[in-house]
């Protein structure tokens, strides 16, 4: 390690540096470089690359002899195993006492116990962020009965992650040993005074670990992704990845359907997108162009989720074919290895894409735009702006973490996931969760609904990427150019397309949408012929926008490698107004209004109001049909048909004329009455998120945080002897946890589509 000499920072080249300053000899730095046995990206997880070692924070402290390295690894393994065995014994006999005693302690008493037991937890030196490690060219076995054994580096095992470089492996083993030892001390402290020879109950502990943990006063279970310390170790499961991608795919597809078919839903979304001073200060053409770009970004999200789902299904097909040939310590079958490599490459680029996109819109949002100045640059693109940081707004990351930890955290999430000097995304999402939990309403509101939903997609993409990289044996890394040339699946055809919309498309479509749809007068007052005419005018403007949005992408697909069926399947998601389902909705709405007009002419009695009221922005619409949506790809789908129809909930005997009512709790019945409103009064009411989530629990769902604002509701098990299952994603409103009527009715339509829910199906229990 180079020798450092402390100097006076005020005299260093006249820069007047703050804090201590040091100098060293560059020849000493070059001499201290420890060349790793391999400098590929995979091996950089175990060794510092030679070039990295020119940075003082990545200097090795020195070299360690092979015998000493072997002794260190064996010692950590022994300590970790002993600590783990002790904890298993104590949990098997006294787990419920541990839980009860811990729950009874206040936050202050818990902190005091931890500080007394493990005082180094509050050592400020632990926050420096760098490790003091020694170099050895040896590796450590990371699986099976030889776990922790020191071995020579070999390309095959190293690139499969069967072995890992000693510098990184030492940190892993040391952390495991320290954690087991620390937990040993904490458990001993909690159990002080307890007769350990007398067994106690453990049922409460078993239930807690089976179903998961949650924050106080919250319904949703913690996400294992952001609360790794309190969750079971993550494992690779291709079925779980397919399920995640399917749920996201369904959610975005439903969102796009509502944007095309529900004017109130579209108006609400435009209002969210155009919030803040930024949109008030720029020209209307620019607002229209940005609006079109944002709406089309949701279309891109749908296509990308379809590609991710398709690649996951391809991996599963290869896995099922070669499952008997997949063993720890052995090379993966080539077909399966290449399938995994393609999926990993797709996911890492998706994380990069979504992180970059988040960074592009973050300065526009109300919570952060006050730190920037904007100058529209139409010469370089309709959504191109020259951004300048305002004077006084920190750009230095060390200052930013103290002055504005929220902006610092969101900035870190835009970083590349493969750079060792960047923070892990999961740590940043955990930091965000912790920061917002302790913030006031004004600070929470800075992360608005738009940002939170984009963070949700970024989080789940990174979670899927981490899961793929946990596969053992690890797949061989692949290159984008090679994959796009060799793979002929629709995913890689789509990846080759550079863009879908022209600048003129963005400006023309966006300004027309604002003028003819968003700013047009809403139908109001009595529902008569004038009301119906205005409603049709607004729908015509909405249809014109989506018809225009299809034109250029259609030409792009036709000029690409997409075949006609793939083109048609891709465009189906933005062709809702061409479907029979949409025509049925419009016809039902018109007939309902005409019936109301006819009834109003009869003076003898007033008909019961079935609409959602004259002042409610949502027009009545029939629930989404239970038949397969036409927005799904046509033709063979490699098992996706079964995934699309993996519905759950209530199964109704089709032989009955009247569906049997299923008894639900009052809380659930009240929620269902608002979700499937029959009167104007019901249709105008919002509902607290916690009330909704508890009602979903009453209906047999469990709720788990899915990253960002996403909450995954999953239904499993048996009900009245019939199998139920499936999952659906809803976004928790932020910063105010209240679901407005527009979103609640949209959620009802989604439950009708995927789970067969309808108001008449449920009855109030006693």
XYZ file of C-alpha atoms in Angstrom:
766
model
C 0.000 0.000 0.000
C 1.473 3.402 -0.950
C 2.735 5.661 1.831
C 0.627 8.791 2.338
C 2.054 12.105 3.518
C -0.309 14.608 5.114
C -0.031 18.189 3.841
C -1.593 21.568 4.448
C -4.600 21.708 2.082
C -4.545 25.503 1.902
C -1.143 25.442 0.202
C -1.905 22.629 -2.251
C -1.684 24.234 -5.690
C -3.603 27.192 -4.325
C -6.892 25.299 -4.457
C -7.752 25.834 -0.840
C -9.111 22.318 -0.329
C -11.378 21.609 2.642
C -10.427 18.938 5.162
C -7.233 16.858 5.362
C -5.149 16.332 2.228
C -2.512 13.729 1.408
C 0.040 13.107 -1.335
C 1.914 10.013 -2.436
C 4.384 8.920 -5.078
C 2.810 7.579 -8.283
C 5.622 5.026 -8.595
C 4.584 3.632 -5.204
C 0.980 3.421 -6.430
C 1.991 1.528 -9.570
C 4.171 -0.829 -7.543
C 1.289 -1.599 -5.172
C -1.070 -2.741 -7.953
C -2.145 -6.345 -7.357
C -2.973 -7.882 -10.717
C -6.013 -10.164 -10.456
C -5.998 -13.556 -12.213
C -8.766 -12.297 -14.538
C -10.113 -8.811 -15.288
C -13.438 -9.766 -16.855
C -16.657 -8.227 -15.427
C -17.561 -11.476 -13.640
C -14.231 -11.704 -11.842
C -14.375 -8.049 -10.800
C -16.968 -9.173 -8.241
C -14.111 -10.909 -6.430
C -11.070 -8.738 -7.190
C -10.390 -5.061 -7.801
C -9.428 -4.488 -11.426
C -5.929 -3.151 -11.980
C -7.189 0.206 -13.227
C -9.471 0.618 -10.212
C -6.507 0.369 -7.853
C -5.274 3.806 -8.855
C -8.099 5.164 -6.676
C -7.046 5.413 -2.991
C -10.388 4.050 -1.786
C -9.721 0.822 -3.730
C -6.144 0.224 -2.609
C -5.392 -3.154 -1.082
C -3.983 -2.974 2.450
C -1.340 -5.488 1.449
C -0.954 -9.125 0.451
C -1.858 -12.138 2.577
C -0.010 -15.459 2.490
C -1.893 -18.540 1.329
C -1.675 -20.265 4.726
C -2.991 -17.160 6.480
C -5.821 -16.827 3.950
C -6.797 -20.455 4.542
C -6.776 -19.944 8.324
C -8.886 -16.767 8.092
C -11.537 -18.410 5.907
C -11.737 -21.522 8.111
C -12.067 -19.400 11.251
C -14.985 -17.394 9.868
C -16.746 -20.559 8.705
C -16.420 -22.146 12.145
C -17.690 -19.021 13.954
C -20.650 -18.643 11.597
C -21.680 -22.287 11.921
C -21.480 -22.248 15.700
C -23.497 -19.043 15.934
C -26.116 -20.328 13.525
C -26.513 -23.610 15.391
C -26.999 -21.755 18.682
C -29.678 -19.494 17.184
C -31.554 -22.457 15.720
C -31.613 -24.118 19.137
C -32.861 -20.997 20.926
C -35.569 -20.325 18.321
C -36.712 -23.928 18.489
C -37.238 -23.655 22.253
C -37.878 -19.993 23.162
C -38.799 -18.109 19.985
C -42.116 -16.735 21.285
C -40.504 -15.404 24.480
C -37.911 -13.601 22.348
C -40.650 -12.092 20.185
C -42.839 -11.050 23.133
C -40.001 -9.469 25.102
C -38.794 -7.550 22.055
C -42.279 -6.289 21.192
C -42.797 -4.951 24.720
C -39.694 -2.780 24.548
C -40.003 0.809 23.329
C -37.824 2.089 20.487
C -35.523 3.743 23.024
C -35.113 0.572 25.074
C -34.450 -1.484 21.941
C -31.744 0.938 20.892
C -30.202 0.883 24.370
C -30.112 -2.922 24.339
C -28.414 -3.003 20.946
C -25.855 -0.342 21.899
C -25.074 -2.155 25.145
C -24.737 -5.521 23.405
C -22.991 -4.416 20.198
C -21.500 -0.939 20.825
C -19.698 -0.904 17.471
C -23.081 -0.559 15.720
C -22.990 3.181 16.457
C -19.332 3.604 15.531
C -19.291 6.485 12.979
C -16.339 4.882 11.202
C -18.707 2.214 9.851
C -20.309 4.875 7.645
C -17.163 5.611 5.623
C -18.229 3.204 2.882
C -14.866 1.529 2.035
C -13.325 -1.783 3.093
C -9.807 -2.471 4.309
C -8.965 -5.675 2.412
C -5.875 -7.704 1.643
C -5.033 -9.294 -1.690
C -4.695 -12.949 -2.495
C -4.918 -14.465 -5.958
C -6.662 -17.493 -4.470
C -10.399 -18.114 -4.526
C -12.941 -19.530 -2.071
C -15.570 -22.209 -2.794
C -19.050 -20.705 -2.357
C -21.347 -23.753 -2.461
C -21.853 -27.250 -1.103
C -19.912 -29.219 1.541
C -16.607 -27.536 0.563
C -18.015 -24.057 1.253
C -15.194 -21.786 2.472
C -12.320 -23.917 1.123
C -9.372 -22.013 -0.389
C -8.620 -23.076 -3.996
C -6.738 -21.864 -7.064
C -8.502 -19.623 -9.576
C -9.927 -21.481 -12.582
C -11.844 -19.823 -15.397
C -14.823 -22.189 -15.527
C -15.705 -22.278 -11.805
C -14.921 -18.558 -11.402
C -17.184 -17.485 -14.251
C -19.975 -19.751 -12.950
C -19.565 -18.156 -9.471
C -18.789 -21.558 -7.973
C -15.705 -19.831 -6.553
C -15.056 -16.172 -5.857
C -11.896 -14.140 -5.333
C -10.525 -14.192 -1.782
C -10.774 -10.403 -1.209
C -14.557 -10.445 -1.702
C -15.060 -13.922 -0.208
C -13.312 -12.869 2.999
C -15.754 -9.991 3.430
C -18.723 -12.325 2.886
C -17.474 -14.918 5.378
C -16.517 -12.281 7.927
C -19.964 -10.648 7.642
C -21.682 -14.011 8.144
C -19.584 -14.821 11.206
C -20.077 -11.350 12.679
C -23.836 -11.413 12.094
C -24.249 -14.806 13.755
C -22.137 -13.663 16.703
C -24.031 -10.392 17.076
C -27.405 -12.158 17.002
C -26.085 -14.654 19.556
C -25.332 -11.780 21.958
C -28.677 -10.057 21.318
C -30.678 -13.237 21.965
C -28.717 -13.870 25.177
C -29.494 -10.339 26.365
C -33.210 -10.650 25.579
C -33.424 -14.006 27.395
C -31.711 -12.817 30.569
C -33.512 -14.311 33.562
C -35.340 -16.984 31.547
C -35.004 -20.631 32.546
C -33.467 -21.987 29.343
C -33.968 -25.585 30.473
C -37.747 -25.132 30.320
C -39.058 -25.246 26.712
C -41.536 -22.551 25.650
C -43.941 -22.014 22.752
C -42.786 -21.178 19.214
C -46.089 -20.969 17.311
C -46.113 -17.173 17.063
C -42.602 -17.170 15.604
C -43.513 -19.824 13.039
C -46.521 -17.809 11.856
C -44.495 -14.596 11.616
C -41.756 -16.196 9.555
C -44.253 -18.033 7.350
C -46.297 -15.001 6.306
C -43.668 -12.262 6.558
C -43.201 -9.033 8.488
C -44.813 -5.631 8.150
C -44.334 -2.127 9.479
C -46.459 -1.030 12.420
C -49.936 0.141 11.370
C -49.448 -1.027 7.779
C -51.334 -3.760 5.959
C -48.718 -4.637 3.349
C -45.985 -7.114 4.159
C -42.428 -5.931 3.738
C -40.788 -6.439 0.398
C -37.944 -8.999 0.659
C -36.127 -6.853 -1.902
C -35.867 -3.766 0.331
C -35.868 -5.591 3.689
C -33.342 -8.311 3.006
C -32.173 -8.516 6.616
C -35.659 -9.608 7.706
C -36.413 -11.966 4.834
C -35.479 -15.444 3.739
C -32.399 -15.616 1.482
C -33.398 -14.910 -2.125
C -33.419 -17.811 -4.547
C -33.755 -18.030 -8.300
C -37.253 -19.069 -9.391
C -38.188 -18.722 -13.035
C -41.848 -19.318 -12.171
C -41.717 -16.358 -9.797
C -40.095 -14.183 -12.470
C -42.816 -15.124 -14.948
C -45.432 -14.270 -12.335
C -43.857 -10.867 -11.665
C -43.589 -10.008 -15.357
C -47.136 -11.233 -16.001
C -48.567 -9.070 -13.209
C -46.761 -5.968 -14.512
C -47.764 -6.757 -18.081
C -51.411 -7.061 -17.035
C -51.297 -3.845 -15.005
C -49.824 -1.730 -17.827
C -52.223 -3.293 -20.331
C -55.207 -2.383 -18.160
C -53.820 1.130 -17.694
C -53.542 1.623 -21.460
C -57.060 0.252 -21.966
C -58.487 2.825 -19.542
C -56.470 5.636 -21.161
C -58.172 4.814 -24.460
C -61.683 3.993 -23.264
C -62.304 6.111 -20.134
C -62.144 9.903 -20.712
C -62.181 10.603 -16.958
C -59.226 8.262 -16.424
C -57.281 9.933 -19.251
C -58.038 13.435 -17.945
C -56.872 12.460 -14.474
C -53.636 11.067 -15.883
C -52.938 14.156 -17.996
C -53.496 16.300 -14.913
C -50.925 14.228 -13.016
C -48.376 14.378 -15.839
C -48.678 18.150 -16.278
C -48.326 19.124 -12.630
C -45.951 21.839 -11.485
C -44.388 25.141 -12.467
C -42.322 23.594 -15.247
C -45.402 22.990 -17.410
C -46.729 26.491 -16.699
C -43.573 28.205 -17.925
C -42.954 26.355 -21.204
C -44.761 26.774 -24.500
C -47.892 24.822 -25.262
C -46.218 23.007 -28.174
C -43.590 21.740 -25.758
C -46.226 20.638 -23.252
C -48.016 18.717 -25.992
C -44.814 17.076 -27.187
C -43.828 16.013 -23.664
C -47.331 14.722 -22.991
C -47.250 12.550 -26.113
C -43.797 11.261 -25.161
C -44.972 10.363 -21.649
C -48.079 8.571 -22.905
C -46.076 6.649 -25.482
C -43.574 5.762 -22.772
C -46.389 3.740 -21.171
C -46.881 1.954 -24.495
C -43.159 1.189 -24.600
C -43.399 -0.100 -21.040
C -46.113 -2.521 -22.138
C -44.024 -3.800 -25.054
C -40.956 -4.147 -22.863
C -42.872 -6.114 -20.215
C -44.179 -8.380 -22.957
C -40.595 -8.972 -24.084
C -39.407 -9.660 -20.540
C -42.279 -12.081 -20.034
C -41.493 -13.784 -23.346
C -37.816 -14.215 -22.441
C -38.749 -15.602 -19.007
C -41.025 -18.161 -20.666
C -38.168 -19.041 -23.055
C -35.845 -19.608 -20.070
C -38.451 -21.825 -18.396
C -38.821 -23.884 -21.565
C -35.047 -24.421 -21.715
C -34.892 -25.165 -17.991
C -37.643 -27.782 -18.156
C -35.927 -29.399 -21.128
C -32.498 -29.669 -19.468
C -33.386 -29.736 -15.760
C -31.706 -33.107 -15.223
C -28.431 -31.695 -16.547
C -28.237 -28.674 -14.224
C -25.948 -29.341 -11.247
C -23.841 -27.182 -8.885
C -20.216 -27.069 -9.935
C -20.946 -28.144 -13.523
C -21.314 -26.074 -16.709
C -24.867 -25.229 -17.692
C -26.323 -26.836 -20.835
C -25.512 -24.455 -23.674
C -29.124 -23.775 -24.705
C -30.124 -22.976 -21.135
C -26.977 -20.922 -20.522
C -27.666 -18.776 -23.584
C -31.328 -18.317 -22.617
C -30.328 -17.116 -19.146
C -27.650 -14.852 -20.621
C -30.169 -13.255 -22.976
C -32.619 -12.640 -20.126
C -29.890 -11.134 -17.938
C -28.807 -8.836 -20.772
C -32.391 -7.731 -21.377
C -32.972 -6.972 -17.685
C -29.748 -5.046 -17.143
C -30.536 -2.856 -20.151
C -34.079 -2.394 -18.870
C -32.693 -1.140 -15.558
C -30.443 1.260 -17.473
C -33.334 2.457 -19.672
C -35.716 3.052 -16.810
C -33.040 4.711 -14.672
C -32.142 7.066 -17.522
C -35.801 7.860 -18.186
C -36.363 8.582 -14.510
C -33.441 11.001 -14.550
C -34.914 12.793 -17.584
C -38.299 13.503 -16.002
C -37.189 14.101 -12.408
C -36.177 17.780 -12.963
C -39.659 18.453 -14.467
C -41.578 17.197 -11.452
C -42.935 19.662 -8.848
C -40.766 18.335 -6.022
C -37.487 19.061 -7.835
C -38.091 21.588 -10.640
C -37.326 24.508 -8.279
C -33.646 23.519 -8.460
C -33.404 23.892 -12.240
C -33.762 26.439 -14.997
C -35.158 25.337 -18.361
C -34.704 26.524 -21.906
C -36.622 24.765 -24.665
C -34.431 23.642 -27.594
C -36.863 22.774 -30.418
C -33.947 22.642 -32.846
C -32.732 19.449 -31.163
C -36.151 17.860 -30.523
C -39.648 18.705 -29.313
C -38.929 17.448 -25.798
C -35.351 18.750 -25.638
C -34.477 21.288 -22.943
C -31.285 22.876 -21.788
C -31.132 22.209 -18.068
C -29.039 24.311 -15.743
C -28.667 23.816 -12.044
C -29.697 26.941 -10.157
C -27.085 28.798 -8.138
C -26.977 27.408 -4.636
C -28.397 24.003 -5.547
C -25.705 21.469 -4.646
C -24.305 19.130 -7.249
C -21.603 17.641 -5.037
C -22.909 14.290 -3.827
C -21.255 14.574 -0.405
C -23.006 17.885 0.239
C -26.252 16.730 -1.331
C -26.668 13.768 1.020
C -26.657 16.201 3.957
C -28.656 19.029 2.356
C -31.232 16.985 0.429
C -30.999 13.236 1.134
C -34.117 12.575 -0.950
C -32.637 14.046 -4.140
C -29.328 12.324 -3.402
C -31.088 8.958 -3.095
C -33.102 9.400 -6.306
C -29.951 10.481 -8.150
C -28.137 7.327 -7.044
C -30.956 5.184 -8.454
C -30.109 6.438 -11.938
C -26.630 4.895 -11.764
C -25.459 1.883 -13.747
C -26.070 -1.326 -11.780
C -22.784 -2.973 -12.791
C -20.358 -0.314 -11.563
C -18.790 -1.423 -8.289
C -18.451 2.175 -7.135
C -22.227 2.730 -7.309
C -24.629 1.911 -4.514
C -26.804 -1.145 -4.971
C -30.336 -0.235 -6.062
C -31.910 -2.361 -3.318
C -30.010 -0.379 -0.677
C -31.196 2.876 -2.218
C -34.827 1.729 -2.271
C -34.513 0.721 1.381
C -33.020 4.155 2.105
C -35.927 5.839 0.297
C -38.478 3.786 2.232
C -36.813 4.680 5.543
C -36.457 8.370 4.653
C -40.071 8.835 3.583
C -41.377 6.921 6.605
C -39.843 9.555 8.889
C -40.584 12.619 6.728
C -43.269 15.268 7.034
C -46.105 15.460 4.455
C -44.342 18.174 2.426
C -41.224 16.076 1.981
C -43.247 12.973 1.126
C -45.203 14.911 -1.513
C -41.988 15.609 -3.470
C -42.106 12.010 -4.699
C -45.393 12.366 -6.570
C -47.542 9.637 -8.080
C -45.778 9.763 -11.458
C -42.290 9.421 -9.957
C -43.374 6.733 -7.534
C -44.848 4.541 -10.264
C -41.706 4.847 -12.369
C -39.617 3.968 -9.319
C -41.819 0.922 -8.861
C -41.006 -0.393 -12.339
C -37.305 0.350 -11.846
C -37.306 -1.523 -8.530
C -38.961 -4.652 -9.883
C -36.681 -4.748 -12.950
C -33.629 -4.618 -10.703
C -35.145 -7.221 -8.376
C -35.597 -9.555 -11.354
C -32.035 -8.865 -12.504
C -30.660 -9.740 -9.064
C -32.703 -12.946 -9.069
C -31.274 -14.033 -12.434
C -27.750 -13.291 -11.249
C -28.326 -15.467 -8.188
C -28.736 -18.514 -10.411
C -26.100 -21.099 -9.633
C -24.247 -22.136 -11.653
C -24.065 -18.616 -13.070
C -24.622 -18.127 -16.787
C -22.027 -16.791 -19.180
C -22.330 -13.037 -19.863
C -23.499 -12.153 -23.369
C -22.998 -9.118 -25.590
C -25.889 -7.086 -27.025
C -24.602 -7.072 -30.601
C -24.112 -10.835 -30.537
C -27.572 -11.471 -29.077
C -29.370 -9.199 -31.536
C -27.628 -10.931 -34.424
C -28.133 -14.509 -33.241
C -31.555 -14.456 -31.558
C -34.633 -14.231 -33.777
C -37.323 -13.921 -31.088
C -39.619 -10.891 -31.115
C -37.804 -9.406 -28.100
C -34.601 -8.894 -30.022
C -36.395 -7.690 -33.132
C -37.953 -4.991 -30.970
C -34.637 -4.103 -29.347
C -33.228 -3.169 -32.766
C -35.859 -0.459 -33.338
C -34.421 2.946 -32.505
C -37.569 5.058 -32.335
C -41.271 5.072 -33.101
C -42.464 8.700 -33.225
C -41.280 11.726 -35.169
C -40.940 15.205 -33.674
C -43.973 16.359 -35.675
C -45.978 13.423 -34.299
C -45.244 14.453 -30.723
C -46.143 18.130 -31.216
C -49.198 17.654 -33.435
C -50.801 14.846 -31.442
C -50.058 16.398 -28.057
C -51.340 19.888 -28.805
C -54.514 18.465 -30.383
C -55.087 16.243 -27.340
C -54.785 19.218 -25.004
C -56.977 21.495 -27.139
C -59.733 19.127 -28.249
C -59.848 16.758 -25.296
C -58.313 18.024 -22.058
C -59.370 21.670 -22.374
C -62.745 20.956 -23.999
C -65.829 21.654 -21.847
C -67.014 18.627 -19.925
C -70.599 17.440 -20.204
C -72.448 18.706 -17.158
C -75.870 19.292 -15.724
C -78.845 17.211 -16.776
C -78.050 14.198 -18.915
C -79.838 15.078 -22.126
C -79.052 15.270 -25.833
C -76.607 18.160 -25.288
C -74.803 16.207 -22.573
C -74.546 13.189 -24.860
C -73.263 15.318 -27.761
C -70.468 16.813 -25.646
C -69.543 13.374 -24.372
C -69.291 12.070 -27.940
C -67.153 15.067 -28.955
C -64.683 14.328 -26.164
C -64.548 10.661 -27.076
C -63.961 11.552 -30.733
C -60.953 13.682 -29.729
C -59.592 10.850 -27.577
C -60.002 8.335 -30.404
C -58.270 10.716 -32.823
C -55.226 10.909 -30.564
C -54.801 7.140 -30.341
C -55.508 6.666 -34.047
C -52.754 9.173 -34.816
C -50.430 7.523 -32.319
C -50.711 4.212 -34.192
C -49.711 5.496 -37.628
C -45.960 5.971 -37.374
C -45.269 2.916 -35.157
C -47.234 0.821 -37.660
C -44.910 1.959 -40.456
C -41.865 1.370 -38.225
C -42.944 -2.204 -37.472
C -43.675 -2.910 -41.145
C -40.168 -1.769 -42.090
C -38.566 -3.822 -39.310
C -38.021 -7.567 -38.925
C -41.485 -7.965 -37.397
C -43.799 -10.271 -39.329
C -47.446 -9.220 -39.906
C -48.761 -11.186 -36.917
C -46.149 -9.661 -34.589
C -46.965 -6.195 -35.894
C -50.681 -6.687 -35.370
C -50.135 -8.084 -31.862
C -47.917 -5.145 -30.896
C -50.355 -2.524 -32.180
C -53.377 -4.182 -30.575
C -52.636 -2.574 -27.215
C -53.162 0.917 -28.694
C -56.137 -0.099 -30.826
C -58.803 -0.342 -28.137
C -61.240 1.858 -30.072
C -61.233 -0.716 -32.887
C -62.366 -3.595 -30.686
C -65.847 -4.977 -30.177
C -65.426 -4.516 -26.428
C -65.060 -0.779 -26.884
C -68.064 -0.577 -29.194
C -70.127 -2.420 -26.588
C -69.076 0.058 -23.905
C -70.022 3.060 -26.047
C -73.340 1.493 -27.028
C -74.181 0.699 -23.390
C -73.334 4.261 -22.338
C -75.478 5.808 -25.069
C -78.409 3.517 -24.340
C -78.191 4.345 -20.656
C -78.279 8.082 -21.328
C -81.097 7.779 -23.888
C -83.083 5.682 -21.445
C -82.586 8.379 -18.825
C -83.764 11.062 -21.247
C -86.894 9.048 -22.074
C -87.591 8.396 -18.403
C -87.288 12.104 -17.609
C -90.159 12.800 -20.020
C -92.541 10.614 -17.958
C -93.971 12.787 -15.169
C -95.427 9.935 -13.099
C -92.260 8.724 -11.455
C -88.531 9.309 -11.535
C -86.451 6.306 -12.443
C -83.790 5.077 -10.068
C -80.511 6.686 -11.033
C -78.060 4.153 -12.355
C -75.370 6.558 -13.584
C -72.515 7.958 -11.559
C -74.068 11.430 -11.305
C -73.876 14.658 -13.317
C -70.883 16.053 -11.453
C -68.843 12.881 -11.523
C -66.147 12.882 -14.202
C -66.438 9.159 -14.963
C -69.084 8.048 -17.459
C -70.744 4.709 -16.719
C -69.189 1.734 -18.406
C -69.711 -1.990 -18.329
C -67.060 -4.103 -16.562
C -64.252 -5.301 -18.766
C -65.282 -8.583 -20.408
C -64.017 -11.833 -18.972
C -63.122 -13.134 -22.412
C -59.536 -12.890 -23.506
C -58.615 -9.331 -24.401
C -57.782 -8.669 -28.041
C -54.731 -6.727 -26.925
C -52.913 -10.013 -26.440
C -50.636 -11.436 -29.150
C -52.311 -13.606 -31.753
C -51.214 -17.112 -32.588
C -49.081 -19.514 -30.523
C -47.798 -17.928 -27.315
C -45.612 -20.619 -25.680
C -47.889 -21.121 -22.699
C -48.805 -17.440 -22.284
C -52.480 -18.188 -22.878
C -52.565 -20.125 -19.628
C -50.712 -17.311 -17.864
C -53.154 -14.691 -19.112
C -56.112 -16.704 -17.881
C -54.650 -17.648 -14.498
C -57.553 -15.918 -12.833
C -58.632 -16.371 -9.264
C -61.410 -15.521 -6.843
C -64.976 -16.632 -7.106
C -66.026 -19.471 -9.376
C -69.697 -19.293 -10.315
C -71.714 -22.256 -11.549
C -72.730 -21.265 -15.059
C -75.731 -23.587 -14.858
C -77.462 -21.293 -12.383
C -79.702 -18.501 -13.594
C -78.758 -16.264 -10.642
C -75.198 -16.315 -9.311
C -75.042 -17.401 -5.663
C -74.081 -14.634 -3.248
C -70.925 -15.136 -1.260
C -70.998 -13.692 2.236
C -68.354 -11.043 2.989
C -67.556 -8.793 5.950
C -69.180 -5.382 6.298
C -65.851 -3.696 5.582
C -65.476 -5.661 2.355
C -69.132 -5.091 1.402
C -68.790 -1.320 1.886
C -65.659 -1.307 -0.299
C -67.392 -3.346 -3.015
C -70.378 -0.977 -2.971
C -68.080 1.940 -3.802
C -65.982 -0.041 -6.268
C -69.099 -1.160 -8.186
C -71.218 1.949 -7.603
C -74.955 1.871 -8.287
C -75.817 5.432 -7.287
C -74.365 8.881 -7.808
C -73.636 9.128 -4.096
C -71.604 5.914 -4.089
C -69.816 6.859 -7.304
C -68.557 10.156 -5.863
C -66.922 8.670 -2.759
C -63.246 7.956 -2.240
C -61.828 5.378 0.155
C -58.821 5.250 2.461
C -56.077 2.954 1.222
C -55.859 1.074 4.525
C -59.610 0.451 4.452
C -59.330 -0.902 0.914
C -56.315 -3.066 1.767
C -57.979 -4.510 4.872
C -61.105 -5.258 2.820
C -58.945 -7.121 0.292
C -57.501 -9.147 3.169
C -61.060 -9.949 4.247
C -61.655 -11.212 0.692
C -58.807 -13.726 0.970
C -55.892 -11.701 -0.412
C -52.526 -11.004 1.166
C -50.747 -7.753 0.385
C -47.015 -7.295 -0.132
C -45.016 -4.229 -1.078
C -43.867 -4.661 -4.666
C -41.367 -1.788 -4.829
C -42.151 1.926 -5.002
C -45.882 2.513 -4.902
C -46.813 -0.960 -6.184
C -48.617 -3.332 -3.827
C -49.108 -6.922 -4.965
C -52.361 -8.541 -3.830
C -52.166 -12.317 -4.054
C -54.892 -14.875 -3.436
C -53.816 -18.422 -2.621
C -55.208 -21.555 -1.014
C -58.710 -23.023 -1.085
C -62.125 -21.512 -0.568
C -65.142 -23.759 -0.046
C -63.186 -26.621 -1.587
C -62.312 -24.705 -4.748
C -58.845 -23.618 -5.753
C -58.152 -19.915 -5.920
C -55.022 -18.023 -6.827
C -53.535 -15.290 -8.956
C -52.223 -11.826 -8.216
C -52.924 -8.236 -9.195
C -50.983 -4.999 -8.716
C -52.470 -1.761 -7.425
C -50.479 1.404 -6.764
C -50.774 2.879 -3.296
C -51.716 6.582 -3.573
C -48.942 8.937 -2.536
C -48.448 11.171 -0.615
C -52.084 11.004 0.612
C -53.128 7.359 0.975
C -56.666 7.811 -0.341
C -58.093 6.231 -3.516
C -60.149 8.707 -5.540
C -63.380 7.603 -7.309
C -61.801 7.482 -10.770
C -59.115 5.045 -9.680
C -61.445 3.026 -7.455
C -63.861 2.353 -10.319
C -60.947 1.450 -12.594
C -59.736 -0.986 -9.926
C -63.219 -2.494 -9.869
C -63.108 -3.035 -13.622
C -59.752 -4.761 -13.241
C -61.110 -7.062 -10.529
C -64.071 -7.843 -12.799
C -61.719 -8.664 -15.657
C -59.181 -10.813 -13.830
C -61.180 -12.261 -10.939
C -64.768 -12.196 -12.172
C -65.954 -9.833 -9.440
C -69.313 -8.054 -9.702
C -71.489 -6.365 -7.138
C -74.306 -8.912 -7.304
C -71.924 -11.731 -6.459
C -71.427 -10.715 -2.827
C -73.765 -10.449 0.123
C -73.339 -8.872 3.540
C -72.724 -11.340 6.339
C -74.387 -11.124 9.714
